[in-house]
C-alpha cells in the first residue's frame, strides 16, 4: 500500500479541552477521541494549530499527545503535532514522541521569523529527518507562521525522502494548491488540504483528504463530503462544500478561530469553552450564534 492509499481521508485536528487554562481535561479529551473515531474518521491530529499547540504548556502538550495515542489504540493513524518555532525544538519534540510510541509527527516551517528562503525550508526539514527516526508530515501554514509559504517545487523535492509521508497544505491560494497537487501527483506522498474553504475542491482535484478544525465537532459532514468526492459525485460534493462554508460561519462569529471551534465542540457536548490564558472569551451573544449555526448541522455530529 502506498502513502496516498494509507494516509488519507478525514483527519480532525483535535481541540485541547482544558481546566483552568493550563490543565488537560482528560475525560473530555478521551471522549473527543472516541467520538471522532466512532464517527468513522480516518486519522487524528493531536496538538494541531486548532488544538492551541504552541499556546499550551509543554506538560499539556506531552500529556495530550500521549493520551491521543493511548486512546486511539491503533484504531486509526495518529499524526502527533511536533510544531515548534525552531528546527532544534521540533527535533526535541519528535524524539519525545518517538519515545512514547508515535509513528508519525507533524511540523511546520520555523516561525517567529519572516522571509525564509526556500533553501532554508529544505534545510529545516532535512535536519529534522537526519536527527529523528519517525515519519514526518510537513505542514504548510503561511497564515500562522509569518507568511512563509512552502513552494510546490520545495515540497516536491522533500517528498523524495522515504519518511516524508504526508503534506498538509493550508495555503488558501487555489492556484498554489493545484500546482502542488500536480507536482505531487505521481510521488509517494499523501496531500491533505487544510481548512474548510477548499475542502471539497481540493479532493475533486486529486488530494487524498482534508484536515479541518470543524471536523472535530461535525465529523460526519466532512466524511460525507470525502465519500462524495471520492465517488466523483460532482453535484453532491459541491452542495456539501457550500454546507461546509455555512458551518464555517461559526469561526467568524466571535473573537478567534480557537475560541469558536472549541465552543462548537462544547455545543455538541464535549469539553468546555476554556481556552489558553490569552484567548479572548466569548460573549453570551456569540455563544448563542454558535448554537444557532450548530443546530443546523446536528445530523452530522
PDB file of C-alpha atoms in Angstrom:
ATOM      1  CA  UNK A   1       0.000   0.000   0.000  1.00  0.00           C
ATOM      2  CA  UNK A   2       1.454   3.384  -0.973  1.00  0.00           C
ATOM      3  CA  UNK A   3       1.277   6.539   1.131  1.00  0.00           C
ATOM      4  CA  UNK A   4      -1.604   8.025  -0.862  1.00  0.00           C
ATOM      5  CA  UNK A   5      -3.684   4.960  -0.037  1.00  0.00           C
ATOM      6  CA  UNK A   6      -2.519   4.573   3.555  1.00  0.00           C
ATOM      7  CA  UNK A   7      -2.631   8.175   4.793  1.00  0.00           C
ATOM      8  CA  UNK A   8      -5.870   9.593   3.516  1.00  0.00           C
ATOM      9  CA  UNK A   9      -9.394  10.656   4.378  1.00  0.00           C
ATOM     10  CA  UNK A  10     -10.766  12.975   7.034  1.00  0.00           C
ATOM     11  CA  UNK A  11      -8.303  13.722   9.837  1.00  0.00           C
ATOM     12  CA  UNK A  12      -9.698  16.041  12.530  1.00  0.00           C
ATOM     13  CA  UNK A  13      -7.136  18.314  14.208  1.00  0.00           C
ATOM     14  CA  UNK A  14      -8.146  17.773  17.806  1.00  0.00           C
ATOM     15  CA  UNK A  15      -9.116  20.545  20.184  1.00  0.00           C
ATOM     16  CA  UNK A  16      -7.450  20.560  23.615  1.00  0.00           C
ATOM     17  CA  UNK A  17     -10.130  20.618  26.364  1.00  0.00           C
ATOM     18  CA  UNK A  18      -8.779  22.378  29.441  1.00  0.00           C
ATOM     19  CA  UNK A  19      -9.407  23.151  33.088  1.00  0.00           C
ATOM     20  CA  UNK A  20      -8.150  26.465  34.469  1.00  0.00           C
ATOM     21  CA  UNK A  21      -6.432  27.391  31.169  1.00  0.00           C
ATOM     22  CA  UNK A  22      -3.444  25.079  31.695  1.00  0.00           C
ATOM     23  CA  UNK A  23      -4.673  21.662  32.853  1.00  0.00           C
ATOM     24  CA  UNK A  24      -5.808  18.980  30.426  1.00  0.00           C
ATOM     25  CA  UNK A  25      -9.409  17.804  30.781  1.00  0.00           C
ATOM     26  CA  UNK A  26      -8.561  14.124  30.402  1.00  0.00           C
ATOM     27  CA  UNK A  27     -12.130  12.823  30.428  1.00  0.00           C
ATOM     28  CA  UNK A  28     -13.258  15.231  27.713  1.00  0.00           C
ATOM     29  CA  UNK A  29     -10.135  14.527  25.661  1.00  0.00           C
ATOM     30  CA  UNK A  30     -10.768  10.792  25.685  1.00  0.00           C
ATOM     31  CA  UNK A  31     -14.431  11.404  24.866  1.00  0.00           C
ATOM     32  CA  UNK A  32     -13.444  13.563  21.886  1.00  0.00           C
ATOM     33  CA  UNK A  33     -11.017  10.983  20.501  1.00  0.00           C
ATOM     34  CA  UNK A  34     -13.579   8.191  20.793  1.00  0.00           C
ATOM     35  CA  UNK A  35     -16.300  10.433  19.338  1.00  0.00           C
ATOM     36  CA  UNK A  36     -14.458  11.159  16.093  1.00  0.00           C
ATOM     37  CA  UNK A  37     -13.118   7.621  15.693  1.00  0.00           C
ATOM     38  CA  UNK A  38     -16.579   6.134  16.274  1.00  0.00           C
ATOM     39  CA  UNK A  39     -17.916   8.543  13.622  1.00  0.00           C
ATOM     40  CA  UNK A  40     -15.565   6.953  11.091  1.00  0.00           C
ATOM     41  CA  UNK A  41     -12.662   9.383  10.649  1.00  0.00           C
ATOM     42  CA  UNK A  42      -9.500   8.072   9.048  1.00  0.00           C
ATOM     43  CA  UNK A  43      -6.953   9.529  11.477  1.00  0.00           C
ATOM     44  CA  UNK A  44      -6.467  12.136  14.197  1.00  0.00           C
ATOM     45  CA  UNK A  45      -4.056  15.049  14.644  1.00  0.00           C
ATOM     46  CA  UNK A  46      -3.438  15.983  18.300  1.00  0.00           C
ATOM     47  CA  UNK A  47      -1.664  19.219  19.200  1.00  0.00           C
ATOM     48  CA  UNK A  48      -2.540  20.853  15.890  1.00  0.00           C
ATOM     49  CA  UNK A  49      -2.941  24.592  15.314  1.00  0.00           C
ATOM     50  CA  UNK A  50      -6.602  24.432  16.327  1.00  0.00           C
ATOM     51  CA  UNK A  51      -5.540  22.442  19.382  1.00  0.00           C
ATOM     52  CA  UNK A  52      -3.637  25.522  20.570  1.00  0.00           C
ATOM     53  CA  UNK A  53      -0.450  23.508  20.329  1.00  0.00           C
ATOM     54  CA  UNK A  54       2.105  26.271  20.836  1.00  0.00           C
ATOM     55  CA  UNK A  55      -0.100  28.096  23.378  1.00  0.00           C
ATOM     56  CA  UNK A  56      -0.343  25.214  25.827  1.00  0.00           C
ATOM     57  CA  UNK A  57       2.270  24.331  28.401  1.00  0.00           C
ATOM     58  CA  UNK A  58       4.847  21.703  27.482  1.00  0.00           C
ATOM     59  CA  UNK A  59       3.343  19.350  30.064  1.00  0.00           C
ATOM     60  CA  UNK A  60      -0.103  19.627  28.449  1.00  0.00           C
ATOM     61  CA  UNK A  61       1.492  19.138  25.018  1.00  0.00           C
ATOM     62  CA  UNK A  62       3.143  15.902  26.170  1.00  0.00           C
ATOM     63  CA  UNK A  63       0.076  14.652  28.004  1.00  0.00           C
ATOM     64  CA  UNK A  64      -2.310  15.313  25.111  1.00  0.00           C
ATOM     65  CA  UNK A  65      -0.142  13.586  22.513  1.00  0.00           C
ATOM     66  CA  UNK A  66       0.285  10.520  24.705  1.00  0.00           C
ATOM     67  CA  UNK A  67      -3.401  10.414  25.582  1.00  0.00           C
ATOM     68  CA  UNK A  68      -4.323  10.584  21.894  1.00  0.00           C
ATOM     69  CA  UNK A  69      -2.059   7.639  21.126  1.00  0.00           C
ATOM     70  CA  UNK A  70      -3.312   5.603  24.078  1.00  0.00           C
ATOM     71  CA  UNK A  71      -6.992   6.320  23.428  1.00  0.00           C
ATOM     72  CA  UNK A  72      -6.785   5.704  19.685  1.00  0.00           C
ATOM     73  CA  UNK A  73      -5.131   2.359  20.469  1.00  0.00           C
ATOM     74  CA  UNK A  74      -4.122   1.743  16.834  1.00  0.00           C
ATOM     75  CA  UNK A  75      -7.683   2.131  15.541  1.00  0.00           C
ATOM     76  CA  UNK A  76      -6.600   4.958  13.228  1.00  0.00           C
ATOM     77  CA  UNK A  77      -3.276   6.639  12.417  1.00  0.00           C
ATOM     78  CA  UNK A  78      -2.268   9.370  14.869  1.00  0.00           C
ATOM     79  CA  UNK A  79      -0.299  12.282  13.444  1.00  0.00           C
ATOM     80  CA  UNK A  80       1.202  13.873  16.552  1.00  0.00           C
ATOM     81  CA  UNK A  81       1.851  17.598  16.490  1.00  0.00           C
ATOM     82  CA  UNK A  82       5.526  18.462  16.936  1.00  0.00           C
ATOM     83  CA  UNK A  83       5.007  22.108  15.965  1.00  0.00           C
ATOM     84  CA  UNK A  84       7.650  24.465  17.375  1.00  0.00           C
ATOM     85  CA  UNK A  85       9.399  27.701  16.440  1.00  0.00           C
ATOM     86  CA  UNK A  86      12.821  26.230  15.653  1.00  0.00           C
ATOM     87  CA  UNK A  87      14.322  23.196  13.989  1.00  0.00           C
ATOM     88  CA  UNK A  88      16.047  22.154  17.225  1.00  0.00           C
ATOM     89  CA  UNK A  89      12.769  22.311  19.166  1.00  0.00           C
ATOM     90  CA  UNK A  90      10.949  20.212  16.544  1.00  0.00           C
ATOM     91  CA  UNK A  91      13.710  17.604  16.737  1.00  0.00           C
ATOM     92  CA  UNK A  92      13.422  17.537  20.529  1.00  0.00           C
ATOM     93  CA  UNK A  93       9.632  17.190  20.292  1.00  0.00           C
ATOM     94  CA  UNK A  94       9.858  14.383  17.775  1.00  0.00           C
ATOM     95  CA  UNK A  95      12.339  12.464  19.909  1.00  0.00           C
ATOM     96  CA  UNK A  96       9.866  12.630  22.783  1.00  0.00           C
ATOM     97  CA  UNK A  97       7.036  11.469  20.503  1.00  0.00           C
ATOM     98  CA  UNK A  98       9.160   8.576  19.308  1.00  0.00           C
ATOM     99  CA  UNK A  99       9.807   7.601  22.937  1.00  0.00           C
ATOM    100  CA  UNK A 100       6.059   7.235  23.624  1.00  0.00           C
ATOM    101  CA  UNK A 101       5.385   5.136  20.527  1.00  0.00           C
ATOM    102  CA  UNK A 102       4.341   7.677  17.903  1.00  0.00           C
ATOM    103  CA  UNK A 103       4.876   6.604  14.303  1.00  0.00           C
ATOM    104  CA  UNK A 104       4.290   9.999  12.647  1.00  0.00           C
ATOM    105  CA  UNK A 105       4.740  13.645  13.606  1.00  0.00           C
ATOM    106  CA  UNK A 106       3.668  16.932  12.030  1.00  0.00           C
ATOM    107  CA  UNK A 107       5.898  20.002  11.741  1.00  0.00           C
ATOM    108  CA  UNK A 108       5.517  23.447  10.218  1.00  0.00           C
ATOM    109  CA  UNK A 109       8.304  25.669   8.951  1.00  0.00           C
ATOM    110  CA  UNK A 110      10.209  27.654  11.603  1.00  0.00           C
ATOM    111  CA  UNK A 111       8.382  30.731  12.857  1.00  0.00           C
ATOM    112  CA  UNK A 112       8.860  33.881  14.901  1.00  0.00           C
ATOM    113  CA  UNK A 113      10.674  34.924  11.767  1.00  0.00           C
ATOM    114  CA  UNK A 114       9.778  36.018   8.255  1.00  0.00           C
ATOM    115  CA  UNK A 115      11.005  35.845   4.661  1.00  0.00           C
ATOM    116  CA  UNK A 116      12.583  32.423   4.968  1.00  0.00           C
ATOM    117  CA  UNK A 117      14.276  31.235   1.806  1.00  0.00           C
ATOM    118  CA  UNK A 118      13.029  28.025   0.203  1.00  0.00           C
ATOM    119  CA  UNK A 119      16.551  26.655   0.687  1.00  0.00           C
ATOM    120  CA  UNK A 120      16.160  27.311   4.428  1.00  0.00           C
ATOM    121  CA  UNK A 121      12.893  25.373   4.471  1.00  0.00           C
ATOM    122  CA  UNK A 122      14.652  22.443   2.874  1.00  0.00           C
ATOM    123  CA  UNK A 123      17.486  22.675   5.423  1.00  0.00           C
ATOM    124  CA  UNK A 124      14.907  22.735   8.250  1.00  0.00           C
ATOM    125  CA  UNK A 125      13.110  19.582   7.171  1.00  0.00           C
ATOM    126  CA  UNK A 126      16.271  17.763   6.097  1.00  0.00           C
ATOM    127  CA  UNK A 127      17.789  18.375   9.540  1.00  0.00           C
ATOM    128  CA  UNK A 128      14.637  17.034  11.197  1.00  0.00           C
ATOM    129  CA  UNK A 129      14.812  13.908   9.069  1.00  0.00           C
ATOM    130  CA  UNK A 130      18.526  13.465   9.755  1.00  0.00           C
ATOM    131  CA  UNK A 131      18.062  13.618  13.531  1.00  0.00           C
ATOM    132  CA  UNK A 132      14.836  11.655  14.041  1.00  0.00           C
ATOM    133  CA  UNK A 133      13.506   8.232  13.088  1.00  0.00           C
ATOM    134  CA  UNK A 134       9.702   8.510  12.800  1.00  0.00           C
ATOM    135  CA  UNK A 135       7.642   9.550   9.788  1.00  0.00           C
ATOM    136  CA  UNK A 136       7.244  13.243   9.026  1.00  0.00           C
ATOM    137  CA  UNK A 137       4.137  15.084   7.885  1.00  0.00           C
ATOM    138  CA  UNK A 138       5.052  18.503   6.502  1.00  0.00           C
ATOM    139  CA  UNK A 139       2.593  21.273   7.328  1.00  0.00           C
ATOM    140  CA  UNK A 140       2.286  24.406   5.201  1.00  0.00           C
ATOM    141  CA  UNK A 141       0.530  27.107   7.239  1.00  0.00           C
ATOM    142  CA  UNK A 142       1.651  30.555   5.992  1.00  0.00           C
ATOM    143  CA  UNK A 143      -1.140  32.368   7.829  1.00  0.00           C
ATOM    144  CA  UNK A 144       0.201  31.424  11.269  1.00  0.00           C
ATOM    145  CA  UNK A 145       3.967  31.354  10.775  1.00  0.00           C
ATOM    146  CA  UNK A 146       4.869  34.788   9.487  1.00  0.00           C
ATOM    147  CA  UNK A 147       3.770  34.296   5.893  1.00  0.00           C
ATOM    148  CA  UNK A 148       6.350  31.648   4.977  1.00  0.00           C
ATOM    149  CA  UNK A 149       4.840  29.546   2.193  1.00  0.00           C
ATOM    150  CA  UNK A 150       6.307  26.226   1.084  1.00  0.00           C
ATOM    151  CA  UNK A 151       6.641  26.393  -2.703  1.00  0.00           C
ATOM    152  CA  UNK A 152       5.270  23.466  -4.738  1.00  0.00           C
ATOM    153  CA  UNK A 153       8.789  22.748  -6.009  1.00  0.00           C
ATOM    154  CA  UNK A 154      10.137  22.627  -2.434  1.00  0.00           C
ATOM    155  CA  UNK A 155       7.639  20.058  -1.205  1.00  0.00           C
ATOM    156  CA  UNK A 156       8.185  18.052  -4.394  1.00  0.00           C
ATOM    157  CA  UNK A 157      11.898  17.867  -3.556  1.00  0.00           C
ATOM    158  CA  UNK A 158      11.249  16.943   0.086  1.00  0.00           C
ATOM    159  CA  UNK A 159       8.748  14.286  -0.995  1.00  0.00           C
ATOM    160  CA  UNK A 160      11.652  12.215  -2.306  1.00  0.00           C
ATOM    161  CA  UNK A 161      12.561  11.275   1.255  1.00  0.00           C
ATOM    162  CA  UNK A 162      11.031   7.930   2.199  1.00  0.00           C
ATOM    163  CA  UNK A 163       9.893   9.127   5.643  1.00  0.00           C
ATOM    164  CA  UNK A 164       8.014  12.166   4.312  1.00  0.00           C
ATOM    165  CA  UNK A 165       4.599  10.555   4.087  1.00  0.00           C
ATOM    166  CA  UNK A 166       2.101  13.403   4.109  1.00  0.00           C
ATOM    167  CA  UNK A 167       1.737  17.075   3.247  1.00  0.00           C
ATOM    168  CA  UNK A 168      -0.907  19.235   4.888  1.00  0.00           C
ATOM    169  CA  UNK A 169      -1.379  22.276   2.673  1.00  0.00           C
ATOM    170  CA  UNK A 170      -3.232  25.082   4.438  1.00  0.00           C
ATOM    171  CA  UNK A 171      -2.334  27.765   1.921  1.00  0.00           C
ATOM    172  CA  UNK A 172      -5.708  29.246   0.863  1.00  0.00           C
ATOM    173  CA  UNK A 173      -4.450  30.076  -2.643  1.00  0.00           C
ATOM    174  CA  UNK A 174      -6.156  27.717  -5.101  1.00  0.00           C
ATOM    175  CA  UNK A 175      -3.571  28.227  -7.858  1.00  0.00           C
ATOM    176  CA  UNK A 176      -0.755  27.362  -5.438  1.00  0.00           C
ATOM    177  CA  UNK A 177      -2.628  24.315  -4.127  1.00  0.00           C
ATOM    178  CA  UNK A 178      -3.439  22.959  -7.595  1.00  0.00           C
ATOM    179  CA  UNK A 179       0.167  23.342  -8.756  1.00  0.00           C
ATOM    180  CA  UNK A 180       1.222  21.415  -5.664  1.00  0.00           C
ATOM    181  CA  UNK A 181      -1.257  18.633  -6.402  1.00  0.00           C
ATOM    182  CA  UNK A 182       0.009  18.371  -9.965  1.00  0.00           C
ATOM    183  CA  UNK A 183       3.672  18.216  -8.954  1.00  0.00           C
ATOM    184  CA  UNK A 184       2.968  15.544  -6.328  1.00  0.00           C
ATOM    185  CA  UNK A 185       0.546  13.547  -8.464  1.00  0.00           C
ATOM    186  CA  UNK A 186       2.993  10.722  -9.115  1.00  0.00           C
ATOM    187  CA  UNK A 187       5.019  10.980  -5.898  1.00  0.00           C
ATOM    188  CA  UNK A 188       4.569   8.645  -2.932  1.00  0.00           C
ATOM    189  CA  UNK A 189       3.209  11.308  -0.608  1.00  0.00           C
ATOM    190  CA  UNK A 190      -0.332  11.957   0.539  1.00  0.00           C
ATOM    191  CA  UNK A 191      -1.696  15.508   0.218  1.00  0.00           C
ATOM    192  CA  UNK A 192      -4.432  16.666   2.578  1.00  0.00           C
ATOM    193  CA  UNK A 193      -5.929  20.117   2.255  1.00  0.00           C
ATOM    194  CA  UNK A 194      -6.055  22.088   5.485  1.00  0.00           C
ATOM    195  CA  UNK A 195      -9.143  24.109   6.236  1.00  0.00           C
ATOM    196  CA  UNK A 196     -12.757  24.256   5.188  1.00  0.00           C
ATOM    197  CA  UNK A 197     -12.651  26.721   2.286  1.00  0.00           C
ATOM    198  CA  UNK A 198     -11.043  24.426  -0.292  1.00  0.00           C
ATOM    199  CA  UNK A 199     -12.060  21.121   1.282  1.00  0.00           C
ATOM    200  CA  UNK A 200     -14.155  19.627  -1.497  1.00  0.00           C
ATOM    201  CA  UNK A 201     -12.470  21.484  -4.356  1.00  0.00           C
ATOM    202  CA  UNK A 202      -9.145  20.011  -3.307  1.00  0.00           C
ATOM    203  CA  UNK A 203     -10.485  16.465  -3.101  1.00  0.00           C
ATOM    204  CA  UNK A 204     -12.156  16.747  -6.507  1.00  0.00           C
ATOM    205  CA  UNK A 205      -8.813  17.815  -7.968  1.00  0.00           C
ATOM    206  CA  UNK A 206      -6.990  14.854  -6.519  1.00  0.00           C
ATOM    207  CA  UNK A 207      -5.989  15.422  -2.898  1.00  0.00           C
ATOM    208  CA  UNK A 208      -6.259  12.458  -0.569  1.00  0.00           C
ATOM    209  CA  UNK A 209      -8.397  14.121   2.106  1.00  0.00           C
ATOM    210  CA  UNK A 210      -8.878  17.031   4.466  1.00  0.00           C
ATOM    211  CA  UNK A 211      -7.831  18.332   7.880  1.00  0.00           C
ATOM    212  CA  UNK A 212     -10.324  20.925   9.180  1.00  0.00           C
ATOM    213  CA  UNK A 213     -10.941  22.125  12.721  1.00  0.00           C
ATOM    214  CA  UNK A 214     -14.715  21.906  12.495  1.00  0.00           C
ATOM    215  CA  UNK A 215     -14.461  18.221  11.553  1.00  0.00           C
ATOM    216  CA  UNK A 216     -13.863  17.563  15.245  1.00  0.00           C
ATOM    217  CA  UNK A 217     -17.387  18.732  16.123  1.00  0.00           C
ATOM    218  CA  UNK A 218     -19.178  17.660  12.922  1.00  0.00           C
ATOM    219  CA  UNK A 219     -17.145  14.747  11.514  1.00  0.00           C
ATOM    220  CA  UNK A 220     -19.979  13.172   9.546  1.00  0.00           C
ATOM    221  CA  UNK A 221     -20.377  16.236   7.312  1.00  0.00           C
ATOM    222  CA  UNK A 222     -16.744  16.041   6.247  1.00  0.00           C
ATOM    223  CA  UNK A 223     -16.878  12.267   5.893  1.00  0.00           C
ATOM    224  CA  UNK A 224     -19.883  12.586   3.617  1.00  0.00           C
ATOM    225  CA  UNK A 225     -18.022  15.152   1.510  1.00  0.00           C
ATOM    226  CA  UNK A 226     -14.990  12.851   1.292  1.00  0.00           C
ATOM    227  CA  UNK A 227     -17.088   9.917   0.111  1.00  0.00           C
ATOM    228  CA  UNK A 228     -18.923  12.068  -2.449  1.00  0.00           C
ATOM    229  CA  UNK A 229     -15.671  13.445  -3.851  1.00  0.00           C
ATOM    230  CA  UNK A 230     -14.067  10.005  -3.900  1.00  0.00           C
ATOM    231  CA  UNK A 231     -17.063   8.669  -5.850  1.00  0.00           C
ATOM    232  CA  UNK A 232     -16.802  11.555  -8.326  1.00  0.00           C
ATOM    233  CA  UNK A 233     -20.288  12.804  -7.478  1.00  0.00           C
ATOM    234  CA  UNK A 234     -19.774  16.426  -8.513  1.00  0.00           C
ATOM    235  CA  UNK A 235     -23.246  17.739  -7.697  1.00  0.00           C
ATOM    236  CA  UNK A 236     -23.321  16.300  -4.175  1.00  0.00           C
ATOM    237  CA  UNK A 237     -19.728  17.338  -3.471  1.00  0.00           C
ATOM    238  CA  UNK A 238     -20.419  20.937  -4.477  1.00  0.00           C
ATOM    239  CA  UNK A 239     -23.557  21.020  -2.338  1.00  0.00           C
ATOM    240  CA  UNK A 240     -21.591  19.723   0.642  1.00  0.00           C
ATOM    241  CA  UNK A 241     -18.850  22.305   0.085  1.00  0.00           C
ATOM    242  CA  UNK A 242     -21.453  25.051   0.429  1.00  0.00           C
ATOM    243  CA  UNK A 243     -22.730  23.423   3.615  1.00  0.00           C
ATOM    244  CA  UNK A 244     -19.189  23.357   4.984  1.00  0.00           C
ATOM    245  CA  UNK A 245     -18.798  27.041   4.160  1.00  0.00           C
ATOM    246  CA  UNK A 246     -22.033  27.762   6.017  1.00  0.00           C
ATOM    247  CA  UNK A 247     -20.721  25.811   9.005  1.00  0.00           C
ATOM    248  CA  UNK A 248     -17.502  27.841   8.793  1.00  0.00           C
ATOM    249  CA  UNK A 249     -19.548  30.883   9.865  1.00  0.00           C
ATOM    250  CA  UNK A 250     -19.022  29.561  13.394  1.00  0.00           C
ATOM    251  CA  UNK A 251     -15.408  30.714  13.140  1.00  0.00           C
ATOM    252  CA  UNK A 252     -16.500  34.189  12.054  1.00  0.00           C
ATOM    253  CA  UNK A 253     -18.999  34.625  14.891  1.00  0.00           C
ATOM    254  CA  UNK A 254     -16.522  35.618  17.562  1.00  0.00           C
ATOM    255  CA  UNK A 255     -13.049  36.776  18.524  1.00  0.00           C
ATOM    256  CA  UNK A 256     -10.849  33.928  17.243  1.00  0.00           C
ATOM    257  CA  UNK A 257     -10.957  30.598  15.419  1.00  0.00           C
ATOM    258  CA  UNK A 258      -9.536  28.911  18.520  1.00  0.00           C
ATOM    259  CA  UNK A 259     -12.306  30.023  20.858  1.00  0.00           C
ATOM    260  CA  UNK A 260     -15.098  29.496  18.321  1.00  0.00           C
ATOM    261  CA  UNK A 261     -14.092  25.962  17.357  1.00  0.00           C
ATOM    262  CA  UNK A 262     -13.626  24.968  20.967  1.00  0.00           C
ATOM    263  CA  UNK A 263     -17.056  26.304  21.858  1.00  0.00           C
ATOM    264  CA  UNK A 264     -18.535  24.436  18.861  1.00  0.00           C
ATOM    265  CA  UNK A 265     -17.160  21.247  20.407  1.00  0.00           C
ATOM    266  CA  UNK A 266     -18.739  22.171  23.736  1.00  0.00           C
ATOM    267  CA  UNK A 267     -22.012  22.764  21.878  1.00  0.00           C
ATOM    268  CA  UNK A 268     -22.074  19.093  20.844  1.00  0.00           C
ATOM    269  CA  UNK A 269     -21.404  18.006  24.424  1.00  0.00           C
ATOM    270  CA  UNK A 270     -17.622  17.677  24.721  1.00  0.00           C
ATOM    271  CA  UNK A 271     -15.492  19.841  26.975  1.00  0.00           C
ATOM    272  CA  UNK A 272     -15.991  23.473  27.891  1.00  0.00           C
ATOM    273  CA  UNK A 273     -15.206  26.876  26.431  1.00  0.00           C
ATOM    274  CA  UNK A 274     -11.961  27.256  28.407  1.00  0.00           C
ATOM    275  CA  UNK A 275      -9.014  28.285  26.213  1.00  0.00           C
ATOM    276  CA  UNK A 276      -5.393  29.135  26.908  1.00  0.00           C
ATOM    277  CA  UNK A 277      -4.688  32.166  29.060  1.00  0.00           C
ATOM    278  CA  UNK A 278      -4.581  34.925  26.425  1.00  0.00           C
ATOM    279  CA  UNK A 279      -7.528  33.890  24.238  1.00  0.00           C
ATOM    280  CA  UNK A 280     -10.490  36.265  24.277  1.00  0.00           C
ATOM    281  CA  UNK A 281     -13.587  34.607  25.823  1.00  0.00           C
ATOM    282  CA  UNK A 282     -16.932  34.555  24.043  1.00  0.00           C
ATOM    283  CA  UNK A 283     -19.798  36.848  24.923  1.00  0.00           C
ATOM    284  CA  UNK A 284     -23.241  35.414  25.560  1.00  0.00           C
ATOM    285  CA  UNK A 285     -24.387  36.742  22.170  1.00  0.00           C
ATOM    286  CA  UNK A 286     -21.524  34.959  20.436  1.00  0.00           C
ATOM    287  CA  UNK A 287     -22.357  31.715  22.223  1.00  0.00           C
ATOM    288  CA  UNK A 288     -25.968  31.995  21.060  1.00  0.00           C
ATOM    289  CA  UNK A 289     -24.773  32.495  17.485  1.00  0.00           C
ATOM    290  CA  UNK A 290     -22.624  29.353  17.658  1.00  0.00           C
ATOM    291  CA  UNK A 291     -25.610  27.367  18.914  1.00  0.00           C
ATOM    292  CA  UNK A 292     -27.813  28.838  16.167  1.00  0.00           C
ATOM    293  CA  UNK A 293     -25.412  27.734  13.442  1.00  0.00           C
ATOM    294  CA  UNK A 294     -24.569  24.395  15.057  1.00  0.00           C
ATOM    295  CA  UNK A 295     -28.234  23.481  15.386  1.00  0.00           C
ATOM    296  CA  UNK A 296     -28.491  23.271  11.577  1.00  0.00           C
ATOM    297  CA  UNK A 297     -25.770  20.622  11.471  1.00  0.00           C
ATOM    298  CA  UNK A 298     -26.622  18.340  14.367  1.00  0.00           C
ATOM    299  CA  UNK A 299     -27.325  15.448  11.987  1.00  0.00           C
ATOM    300  CA  UNK A 300     -23.594  15.442  11.220  1.00  0.00           C
ATOM    301  CA  UNK A 301     -22.230  15.248  14.764  1.00  0.00           C
TER     302      UNK A 301
END
